[in-house]
């Protein structure tokens, strides 16, 4: 067999020939997967060519998971520009094809169809505006925008001039925004007057003004007009609409090294404040493009919709970079699934003839609760594939998604991955025999390993359970924590030496298929959003009346996990419903609405060991209303606190 035989899928058919044979068949997968892990250099040397290089790479993989020397480089001597790959290289063949369909919050407002040619002009204008503000190669730009086309322009404009973007989800509070602006020492923050979402408006500009009170004086603010609503204007503000109208529509792309950072994205971990995950240019783009094409079976002319927000990694890889690198038509949706009614997703699918639809289990559960009549009102006959991401999907939601939305004819790809991984790690492909609730099999080049949690020994064979690690690097892997390489090593490579530790538990069933069992650390997953319990705790204890707090997750029907906070008040403070409300509002303003505790329990004391360590295992059990199996409490300094906590538990049944 030649190299090409080994690495290429065999069956390629086109939509015109009738029902599509999957891009990668079961046989292709087995053969290509083997080849990808046997000889990653050869496999990725070929895949690396899916993007355009200014100077082609000669080195493919140079990676080390060795303690003390965590060093990850892919295609390191190649140079490229990510925005040229996402735009310029498509202009000749598909300049008039729609690159982005923008669907606004209100269905009454018209959608925008932005062609690759127009995308090019808008991105060049934005790039020139940023240059005019003094932004250059390596500078950081924070993006705090609604889901509007300018968010994509801003990302690609940064990529074009070699600046590093860091998007902050528009639902985050001024404090969270300020911490991130300072964390990466940004030169400019790009925001909008207001963010319409679900019929409500978040005052982004005024949030940014508040955030900037705690930032360096020379941070500049570029303001996009979205609603035209009133804002206050300061010396550091610049009017994007005025500046871009005068800006040139030409801006030549900067030549970047494959390992130059493309973006920083802050994400929650089990300890401390969120960390800045760094992704670089070459490997990330190759991986985002390949996973987008292969996992979603994307073909030329398809309309692809990922419902995420660009504030999360899913939006980076599967709204912007992956689809645009592939010359796709990608949808950017400003709204929410239930506004103006629970049929909105399906109305948008029908309106734009969506072929691949990618969303989170929490949305599926919420829409399932609203009833199937909302789905049946709309023509979903163009749907060919469904995807799920962000948390394990329960079989009930999977079956509903399959039957009611997919009419039993669309494969569901349950994609397991993380901010840190850049793209899919475990996922069935459309040709895979599916198991509801399982992420099933590794993507090409990914080497999952199951370890015994305490001893760290590798567990071989099937029908086993343990913690999920990766035995080798893949091109989309994060390279470092911004400004703190030691934290990178400590977080991901120190518990299990020689492996990347995902933080998730998993089971490998009798057939060798993988099932994610959830986080094994103090990270919880609320509506598909990652939240560090430590972050919520530190927000709570920052309140003057709170002495101590412990936060855990508990099962929640729609959100997957809810936030359960145990709060010990300062001496002399009395618990009350008013104080409970006050603390909820406090956390909203400290972090953002997604961090608001669902349940707050007043705890006169927390269960601690004699050395003062909080026994979270016990708190989790009580929050789960499962206190019959608390295990050994004899090591507690004061076992009686447990009885009080059980007696006054907030989640009953
Ligand atoms: C969880 C989102 C089960 C997991 C792309 C992971 C999943 C965390 C799945 C990363 C899935 C994501 N099945 N669990 N298909 N996808 N997770 O960084 O716990 O926001 O560690 O990235 O979400 O969340 P993050």
XYZ file of C-alpha atoms and ligand atoms in Angstrom:
678
model
C 0.000 0.000 0.000
C 1.228 3.502 -0.720
C 1.101 6.259 1.847
C -1.867 7.776 0.091
C -3.793 4.490 0.274
C -3.219 4.337 3.977
C -4.133 7.871 4.816
C -6.988 8.731 2.498
C -10.603 7.796 2.891
C -11.644 5.543 0.027
C -15.263 6.348 -0.641
C -16.001 9.894 -1.613
C -19.411 10.612 -3.022
C -21.246 13.821 -3.710
C -24.689 14.964 -2.662
C -25.866 14.743 -6.267
C -25.448 10.964 -6.202
C -28.185 10.504 -3.663
C -27.769 9.549 -0.005
C -24.214 10.267 1.021
C -21.781 7.571 1.940
C -19.885 8.854 4.972
C -16.645 10.640 4.196
C -14.769 8.183 6.392
C -16.132 4.625 6.447
C -15.650 2.211 9.347
C -12.827 0.501 7.439
C -11.232 3.851 6.613
C -11.381 4.847 10.237
C -9.681 1.707 11.485
C -6.944 1.875 8.885
C -6.358 5.617 9.152
C -6.462 5.606 12.939
C -3.834 2.882 13.114
C -1.662 4.782 10.677
C -2.110 8.012 12.650
C -0.842 6.577 15.926
C 1.794 4.289 14.419
C 3.470 7.098 12.593
C 2.143 10.502 13.650
C 4.872 12.273 11.691
C 3.742 10.824 8.422
C 0.042 11.184 9.179
C 0.252 14.837 10.184
C 2.747 15.728 7.476
C -0.049 14.923 5.071
C -2.851 16.547 7.069
C -0.710 19.642 7.623
C -1.132 20.330 3.940
C -4.838 20.993 4.279
C -3.902 24.582 5.042
C -1.744 27.009 3.054
C 1.734 27.736 4.289
C 3.866 30.730 3.369
C 6.996 28.740 4.166
C 6.144 25.038 4.174
C 7.092 23.118 7.322
C 9.791 20.479 7.213
C 9.449 19.448 10.860
C 6.123 17.913 11.848
C 6.093 16.944 15.493
C 8.400 17.913 18.303
C 6.619 17.246 21.572
C 7.593 16.182 25.064
C 5.398 15.239 28.035
C 8.506 14.592 30.116
C 8.384 16.061 33.641
C 10.335 19.302 33.776
C 10.328 19.590 30.005
C 6.765 19.947 28.797
C 7.270 21.299 25.317
C 4.784 21.027 22.474
C 5.539 22.120 18.931
C 3.902 21.178 15.678
C 4.996 22.201 12.189
C 7.428 24.494 13.987
C 9.476 25.750 11.049
C 6.437 26.538 8.882
C 4.986 30.029 8.529
C 1.422 31.000 7.700
C -1.350 33.437 8.352
C -4.553 32.080 9.857
C -6.841 34.782 8.459
C -5.436 34.275 4.948
C -6.273 30.586 5.351
C -9.799 31.383 6.485
C -10.476 34.052 3.849
C -7.984 34.986 1.130
C -7.327 31.512 -0.178
C -11.052 31.047 -0.850
C -11.548 34.295 -2.762
C -10.811 32.999 -6.192
C -12.999 29.917 -6.096
C -15.732 31.061 -3.729
C -15.561 34.823 -3.299
C -19.321 35.124 -3.797
C -20.236 32.167 -1.600
C -21.678 32.975 1.817
C -19.073 32.547 4.512
C -21.168 33.643 7.482
C -24.922 33.714 7.884
C -25.691 35.995 10.780
C -29.041 35.350 12.445
C -29.994 38.157 14.859
C -31.641 37.812 18.247
C -35.055 38.798 16.948
C -36.580 36.707 14.144
C -38.248 39.927 12.966
C -34.874 41.352 11.943
C -33.269 40.245 8.686
C -30.415 37.732 8.605
C -27.159 38.822 6.964
C -25.373 36.753 4.355
C -21.697 37.701 4.349
C -19.744 36.445 1.361
C -16.063 35.536 1.529
C -15.341 38.706 -0.462
C -17.224 40.894 1.994
C -15.665 39.086 4.913
C -12.282 39.939 3.459
C -13.149 43.628 3.231
C -14.586 43.816 6.734
C -11.700 41.944 8.313
C -9.148 44.165 6.539
C -10.975 47.273 7.751
C -11.008 45.994 11.322
C -7.329 45.043 11.032
C -6.477 48.549 9.842
C -8.499 50.116 12.642
C -6.570 48.007 15.169
C -3.279 48.959 13.562
C -4.351 52.586 13.816
C -4.735 52.090 17.568
C -1.158 50.873 17.692
C -1.866 47.144 17.849
C 0.841 44.978 16.301
C 2.233 41.473 16.240
C 2.124 39.777 19.647
C -0.099 42.421 21.293
C -3.185 41.219 23.145
C -6.709 42.322 22.283
C -9.657 41.438 24.494
C -12.959 40.904 22.657
C -16.144 41.402 24.704
C -18.864 41.380 22.085
C -22.313 39.962 21.414
C -22.640 37.264 18.757
C -22.440 39.731 15.887
C -20.343 39.529 12.718
C -17.893 42.027 14.207
C -16.881 39.339 16.730
C -15.660 37.155 13.858
C -14.116 40.173 12.113
C -12.246 41.032 15.302
C -10.883 37.489 15.725
C -9.741 37.288 12.120
C -8.386 40.857 12.132
C -6.196 39.996 15.119
C -5.017 36.877 13.335
C -4.307 38.953 10.243
C -1.967 41.372 11.984
C -0.493 38.800 14.359
C -2.209 40.119 17.477
C -3.424 37.590 20.060
C -7.121 37.732 20.864
C -8.712 36.798 24.131
C -12.490 36.602 24.020
C -14.468 37.153 27.191
C -18.016 35.774 27.037
C -20.474 38.692 27.041
C -22.290 37.122 30.009
C -19.295 37.715 32.280
C -19.350 40.540 34.804
C -17.152 43.664 34.803
C -14.944 42.099 37.494
C -14.345 38.964 35.456
C -13.666 41.084 32.362
C -11.217 43.330 34.231
C -9.324 40.334 35.593
C -8.915 38.951 32.088
C -7.840 42.298 30.576
C -5.183 42.553 33.289
C -4.319 38.862 33.086
C -3.128 39.133 29.502
C -2.125 42.802 29.680
C -4.342 43.763 26.758
C -3.756 46.929 24.759
C -7.285 47.218 23.446
C -10.680 45.896 24.432
C -13.324 45.640 21.717
C -16.908 45.877 22.909
C -20.366 46.993 21.777
C -22.898 49.403 23.203
C -25.359 46.661 24.143
C -25.766 42.925 23.638
C -29.331 41.919 22.748
C -30.049 38.339 23.799
C -33.384 36.679 24.314
C -35.117 40.045 24.041
C -33.028 41.573 26.820
C -30.059 43.896 26.517
C -26.795 43.637 28.430
C -24.980 46.980 28.726
C -21.586 45.820 27.496
C -20.062 49.284 27.143
C -20.981 50.286 30.653
C -19.699 46.913 31.960
C -16.445 47.598 30.140
C -16.209 51.087 31.668
C -16.548 49.512 35.115
C -13.987 46.833 34.321
C -11.500 49.406 33.055
C -11.602 51.278 36.378
C -9.304 48.535 37.616
C -7.055 48.378 34.560
C -4.111 50.399 33.337
C -4.973 53.861 32.060
C -3.613 53.233 28.598
C -5.983 50.379 27.693
C -8.041 51.628 24.750
C -11.633 50.733 24.055
C -13.072 50.187 20.589
C -16.865 50.369 20.587
C -19.069 48.703 17.979
C -22.579 50.054 17.574
C -25.113 47.227 17.899
C -28.331 48.789 19.186
C -27.480 52.495 19.084
C -28.501 52.677 22.755
C -27.071 55.357 24.962
C -23.581 55.010 26.428
C -21.169 57.325 28.143
C -18.030 58.198 26.256
C -14.557 58.638 27.710
C -11.159 59.677 26.367
C -10.032 56.142 25.789
C -13.035 55.204 23.633
C -12.974 54.910 19.842
C -15.983 54.643 17.585
C -15.527 51.497 15.501
C -18.206 52.378 12.958
C -16.671 55.776 12.201
C -13.103 54.463 12.060
C -13.909 51.470 9.883
C -15.840 53.565 7.378
C -12.588 55.406 6.669
C -10.305 52.391 6.879
C -8.723 50.750 3.853
C -10.153 47.442 2.655
C -6.669 46.097 2.082
C -4.387 44.774 4.743
C -1.717 42.284 3.884
C -1.562 39.320 6.240
C 1.384 39.125 8.621
C 3.670 36.116 8.217
C 3.445 34.146 11.448
C 5.356 31.175 12.733
C 3.301 28.021 13.272
C 3.982 28.293 16.992
C 3.070 31.979 17.371
C 0.039 32.303 19.652
C -3.304 32.742 17.911
C -5.458 33.219 20.977
C -5.745 33.035 24.733
C -8.976 31.762 26.246
C -9.528 31.846 29.984
C -11.040 28.716 31.434
C -11.862 27.391 34.877
C -9.803 24.809 36.671
C -10.000 23.039 39.994
C -7.885 25.590 41.827
C -7.365 29.316 41.794
C -8.536 31.796 39.230
C -9.201 30.907 35.576
C -6.123 30.267 33.520
C -5.274 31.610 30.094
C -5.179 28.641 27.746
C -2.827 29.427 24.847
C -3.398 28.046 21.358
C -0.955 28.636 18.530
C -1.471 29.122 14.815
C -0.471 26.135 12.683
C -1.371 23.009 14.647
C -4.589 24.492 15.991
C -5.836 25.424 12.536
C -4.970 22.058 10.989
C -6.763 20.286 13.821
C -9.835 22.552 13.839
C -10.175 22.214 10.063
C -9.730 18.460 9.984
C -12.104 17.712 12.860
C -14.705 20.057 11.383
C -14.628 18.275 8.064
C -14.327 14.682 9.241
C -16.467 14.576 12.392
C -19.300 16.570 10.877
C -18.935 15.045 7.420
C -18.869 18.542 5.990
C -19.136 18.789 2.173
C -18.807 21.768 -0.084
C -22.025 23.741 -0.144
C -23.314 22.501 3.215
C -24.666 24.949 5.785
C -23.146 24.277 9.191
C -24.571 25.550 12.465
C -22.805 25.407 15.796
C -25.026 27.111 18.374
C -22.209 27.960 20.796
C -21.034 31.471 21.623
C -17.617 32.622 20.414
C -16.879 33.296 24.080
C -16.275 29.546 24.482
C -13.788 27.326 22.715
C -16.555 25.594 20.764
C -17.319 28.885 19.049
C -13.645 29.462 18.256
C -13.090 26.083 16.609
C -16.494 25.326 15.099
C -18.106 28.662 14.296
C -15.047 30.517 13.071
C -11.710 28.787 12.509
C -12.605 25.223 11.456
C -15.506 26.066 9.122
C -13.852 29.105 7.530
C -10.568 27.262 6.984
C -12.680 24.725 5.067
C -14.452 27.374 2.985
C -17.748 26.497 4.627
C -20.933 28.447 5.229
C -21.213 28.869 8.986
C -24.077 30.297 11.014
C -23.585 32.802 13.797
C -26.657 33.088 16.000
C -27.082 36.001 18.372
C -30.046 34.670 20.317
C -31.087 31.871 22.645
C -32.959 28.591 21.968
C -36.165 29.689 23.689
C -36.688 33.200 22.343
C -39.199 34.236 21.187
C -40.364 30.646 21.688
C -39.038 27.106 22.051
C -39.129 26.635 18.274
C -36.375 29.125 17.502
C -33.558 26.631 16.818
C -35.780 24.679 14.451
C -37.103 27.795 12.763
C -33.503 28.865 12.060
C -32.591 25.359 10.812
C -35.504 25.438 8.378
C -34.921 29.032 7.289
C -31.266 28.510 6.390
C -31.556 24.852 5.323
C -29.030 23.722 7.894
C -27.239 20.438 7.120
C -25.207 19.915 10.290
C -26.458 21.075 13.670
C -24.181 21.113 16.738
C -25.431 21.999 20.212
C -25.181 21.127 23.923
C -27.191 18.556 25.922
C -28.510 21.273 28.241
C -30.253 22.963 25.296
C -31.624 19.631 24.114
C -33.032 18.875 27.565
C -34.639 22.311 27.838
C -36.242 21.970 24.381
C -37.315 18.405 25.064
C -39.173 19.755 28.100
C -41.002 22.256 25.894
C -42.478 19.450 23.783
C -42.000 18.015 20.311
C -44.704 20.179 18.729
C -42.150 23.007 18.592
C -39.920 20.869 16.418
C -42.652 19.465 14.228
C -43.770 22.909 13.086
C -40.582 23.298 11.058
C -39.147 21.601 7.996
C -35.916 19.939 9.077
C -35.485 17.831 5.955
C -32.073 19.307 5.146
C -30.537 18.071 8.396
C -28.008 15.317 7.771
C -26.063 15.181 11.003
C -26.473 16.199 14.644
C -23.745 16.903 17.165
C -23.510 17.211 20.928
C -20.820 18.784 23.090
C -20.035 20.049 26.553
C -21.191 17.335 28.920
C -22.323 13.730 28.837
C -25.657 13.418 27.031
C -28.182 11.316 28.913
C -29.893 8.573 26.862
C -33.335 10.184 27.193
C -32.102 13.419 25.607
C -30.090 11.445 23.030
C -33.192 9.482 21.971
C -35.307 12.609 21.707
C -32.614 14.347 19.663
C -32.361 11.300 17.419
C -36.064 10.659 16.917
C -37.750 14.048 17.151
C -35.056 16.254 15.614
C -33.137 13.786 13.418
C -36.216 11.675 12.472
C -34.023 8.647 13.068
C -31.894 9.346 9.996
C -29.161 11.681 11.241
C -26.104 10.274 12.989
C -25.373 11.969 16.327
C -21.727 12.727 16.979
C -21.177 13.044 20.725
C -17.899 14.964 20.742
C -15.787 14.944 23.876
C -13.126 17.652 24.029
C -11.953 20.624 26.077
C -10.776 24.217 25.840
C -7.309 22.737 26.260
C -7.598 20.291 23.371
C -8.543 22.771 20.633
C -10.776 20.240 18.866
C -12.532 16.883 19.208
C -10.673 14.162 21.121
C -13.178 11.326 21.382
C -16.123 11.136 19.034
C -18.023 8.713 16.891
C -17.903 9.496 13.171
C -21.052 9.407 11.038
C -20.217 5.855 9.941
C -19.772 4.567 13.512
C -22.349 2.226 15.028
C -23.644 4.619 17.670
C -24.145 4.100 21.392
C -26.299 6.765 23.061
C -24.272 8.628 25.688
C -20.826 7.482 24.592
C -18.090 9.524 22.938
C -16.887 6.103 21.772
C -13.609 6.386 19.917
C -10.506 8.556 19.575
C -10.112 10.988 16.732
C -7.116 10.430 14.454
C -3.817 10.826 16.247
C -5.392 10.813 19.712
C -4.113 8.176 22.149
C -6.501 7.834 25.094
C -5.186 5.972 28.115
C -7.172 4.886 31.175
C -5.230 5.118 34.442
C -5.915 3.824 37.916
C -6.650 7.097 39.770
C -4.461 6.552 42.841
C -1.584 4.443 41.618
C -1.480 6.043 38.172
C -0.988 2.641 36.593
C -2.196 2.074 33.064
C -5.308 -0.090 32.935
C -5.244 -2.264 29.846
C -8.101 -4.213 28.352
C -11.814 -3.582 28.085
C -14.579 -3.318 30.643
C -12.474 -0.979 32.801
C -12.824 2.419 34.446
C -10.388 5.100 35.609
C -9.147 8.590 34.809
C -8.744 9.696 31.207
C -5.298 10.743 30.040
C -3.646 11.168 26.665
C -0.505 9.233 25.865
C 0.803 11.585 23.208
C 0.331 15.064 21.782
C -2.001 16.092 18.931
C -1.716 19.299 16.867
C -4.620 21.131 18.554
C -3.226 20.765 22.059
C -2.792 23.929 24.155
C 0.847 24.960 24.437
C 1.012 26.710 27.778
C -0.856 28.769 30.352
C -0.379 32.421 29.465
C 2.504 33.751 31.519
C 2.759 30.641 33.700
C 4.295 27.574 32.087
C 4.837 26.013 35.536
C 1.080 26.070 36.111
C 0.591 24.341 32.766
C 2.884 21.525 33.827
C 1.412 21.299 37.313
C -2.208 21.251 36.158
C -1.996 18.750 33.337
C 1.210 16.748 33.660
C 2.103 16.347 37.313
C -0.557 13.955 38.666
C 0.250 11.296 36.092
C 3.786 11.609 34.806
C 4.279 11.295 31.096
C 0.596 11.854 30.305
C -1.769 14.734 29.652
C -4.464 14.500 32.342
C -7.919 15.589 31.168
C -9.541 15.971 34.597
C -12.303 13.584 33.483
C -13.103 10.051 34.485
C -13.992 7.469 31.863
C -15.033 3.904 31.238
C -13.869 1.718 28.375
C -16.613 -0.801 27.760
C -16.402 -4.399 26.587
C -16.196 -3.286 22.956
C -13.441 -0.774 23.664
C -15.766 2.238 23.406
C -15.189 5.216 25.702
C -17.795 6.748 28.019
C -16.989 9.980 29.832
C -18.143 9.724 33.449
C -17.583 13.396 34.363
C -14.957 15.525 36.073
C -12.936 13.959 38.835
C -11.682 17.325 40.110
C -13.418 20.368 41.549
C -14.679 21.565 38.205
C -18.426 21.456 37.641
C -20.298 21.648 34.399
C -23.330 23.924 34.539
C -25.391 24.079 31.343
C -22.298 22.958 29.467
C -20.236 25.796 30.958
C -17.178 25.029 32.979
C -17.059 26.458 36.437
C -14.398 26.057 39.101
C -15.983 25.574 42.510
C -13.018 27.536 43.936
C -14.023 30.597 41.882
C -17.558 30.622 43.268
C -16.204 30.074 46.781
C -13.803 32.976 46.528
C -16.601 35.215 45.225
C -18.778 34.223 48.202
C -16.128 34.774 50.849
C -15.401 38.194 49.353
C -18.823 39.219 50.734
C -18.507 40.990 54.090
C -21.037 38.750 55.850
C -19.564 35.434 54.721
C -16.929 33.684 56.825
C -16.501 30.516 54.839
C -17.995 28.668 51.925
C -17.782 25.366 50.104
C -19.320 24.852 46.678
C -20.169 21.547 45.000
C -22.211 20.379 42.022
C -25.438 18.386 42.241
C -27.526 16.713 39.522
C -29.889 19.165 37.825
C -32.541 18.069 35.314
C -31.864 20.739 32.715
C -28.456 22.190 33.540
C -26.746 18.838 34.012
C -25.218 20.121 37.215
C -26.450 22.865 39.504
C -24.358 24.966 41.890
C -24.828 24.104 45.574
C -23.176 26.478 48.038
C -22.669 25.860 51.740
C -22.193 29.188 53.469
C -20.987 29.909 57.001
C -21.798 33.447 58.088
C -19.628 35.780 60.139
C -20.314 35.765 63.864
C -23.402 37.793 64.640
C -24.879 37.611 61.107
C -28.339 36.070 60.836
C -29.390 33.875 57.898
C -32.421 35.180 56.004
C -34.044 34.871 52.592
C -33.040 38.455 51.903
C -29.402 37.596 52.564
C -29.686 34.562 50.340
C -30.889 36.814 47.485
C -28.124 39.266 48.274
C -25.488 36.539 47.955
C -26.967 35.329 44.673
C -26.784 38.851 43.262
C -23.292 39.223 44.675
C -22.001 36.172 42.795
C -23.717 37.350 39.611
C -21.865 40.636 39.811
C -18.557 39.082 40.859
C -18.476 36.471 38.090
C -21.630 36.530 35.954
C -25.144 35.058 35.826
C -23.866 31.572 34.933
C -22.155 31.330 38.340
C -25.224 32.166 40.445
C -25.719 29.407 43.059
C -28.915 27.411 42.532
C -29.083 26.426 46.191
C -27.515 28.074 49.225
C -27.467 26.205 52.505
C -26.571 27.977 55.742
C -23.888 25.913 57.396
C -23.015 26.631 61.003
C -19.906 24.541 60.366
C -18.296 22.607 57.505
C -17.093 19.018 57.822
C -13.316 19.207 58.192
C -10.548 16.811 58.965
C -8.428 17.503 62.022
C -5.897 19.127 59.745
C -8.588 21.541 58.554
C -9.266 20.119 55.102
C -12.892 20.350 53.992
C -14.302 16.892 53.213
C -15.950 17.664 49.912
C -16.972 14.082 49.354
C -19.440 14.433 52.235
C -20.730 17.771 50.990
C -21.290 16.323 47.535
C -23.273 13.420 48.946
C -25.513 15.708 51.000
C -26.052 17.983 47.999
C -27.005 14.920 45.961
C -29.510 13.951 48.680
C -27.641 10.681 49.010
C -26.472 10.836 52.605
C -27.196 7.179 53.347
C -23.747 6.374 51.976
C -21.562 9.015 53.549
C -18.779 6.583 54.299
C -16.385 7.028 57.136
C -16.893 10.294 59.028
C -14.766 9.330 62.019
C -11.784 11.358 60.828
C -13.795 14.551 61.112
C -12.820 17.089 63.728
C -16.487 17.502 64.677
C -18.744 14.777 63.215
C -21.883 16.482 64.549
C -21.793 19.195 61.867
C -22.798 16.530 59.372
C -26.092 15.857 61.127
C -26.984 19.522 60.995
C -26.139 19.717 57.294
C -28.268 16.663 56.511
C -31.149 17.986 58.543
C -31.171 21.301 56.729
C -30.282 20.096 53.256
C -31.745 22.065 50.349
C -32.112 19.348 47.732
C -34.741 16.830 48.724
C -35.417 14.259 46.031
C -17.001 18.060 29.505
C -15.979 22.235 25.873
C -18.957 14.314 28.192
C -15.796 17.353 30.117
C -15.658 21.740 24.460
C -14.646 18.270 29.736
C -17.973 16.374 27.921
C -15.272 19.625 29.807
C -18.197 16.308 26.527
C -14.586 20.633 28.917
C -18.868 15.147 26.009
C -17.166 18.160 26.987
N -19.224 14.188 26.875
N -18.353 15.370 28.741
N -19.171 15.011 24.716
N -17.685 17.436 25.984
N -17.345 17.539 28.171
O -13.360 23.316 28.305
O -15.961 17.303 31.509
O -15.744 24.150 28.186
O -13.524 18.151 30.589
O -14.806 22.533 26.528
O -16.626 19.432 29.396
O -15.286 21.853 28.900
P -14.783 23.051 28.009
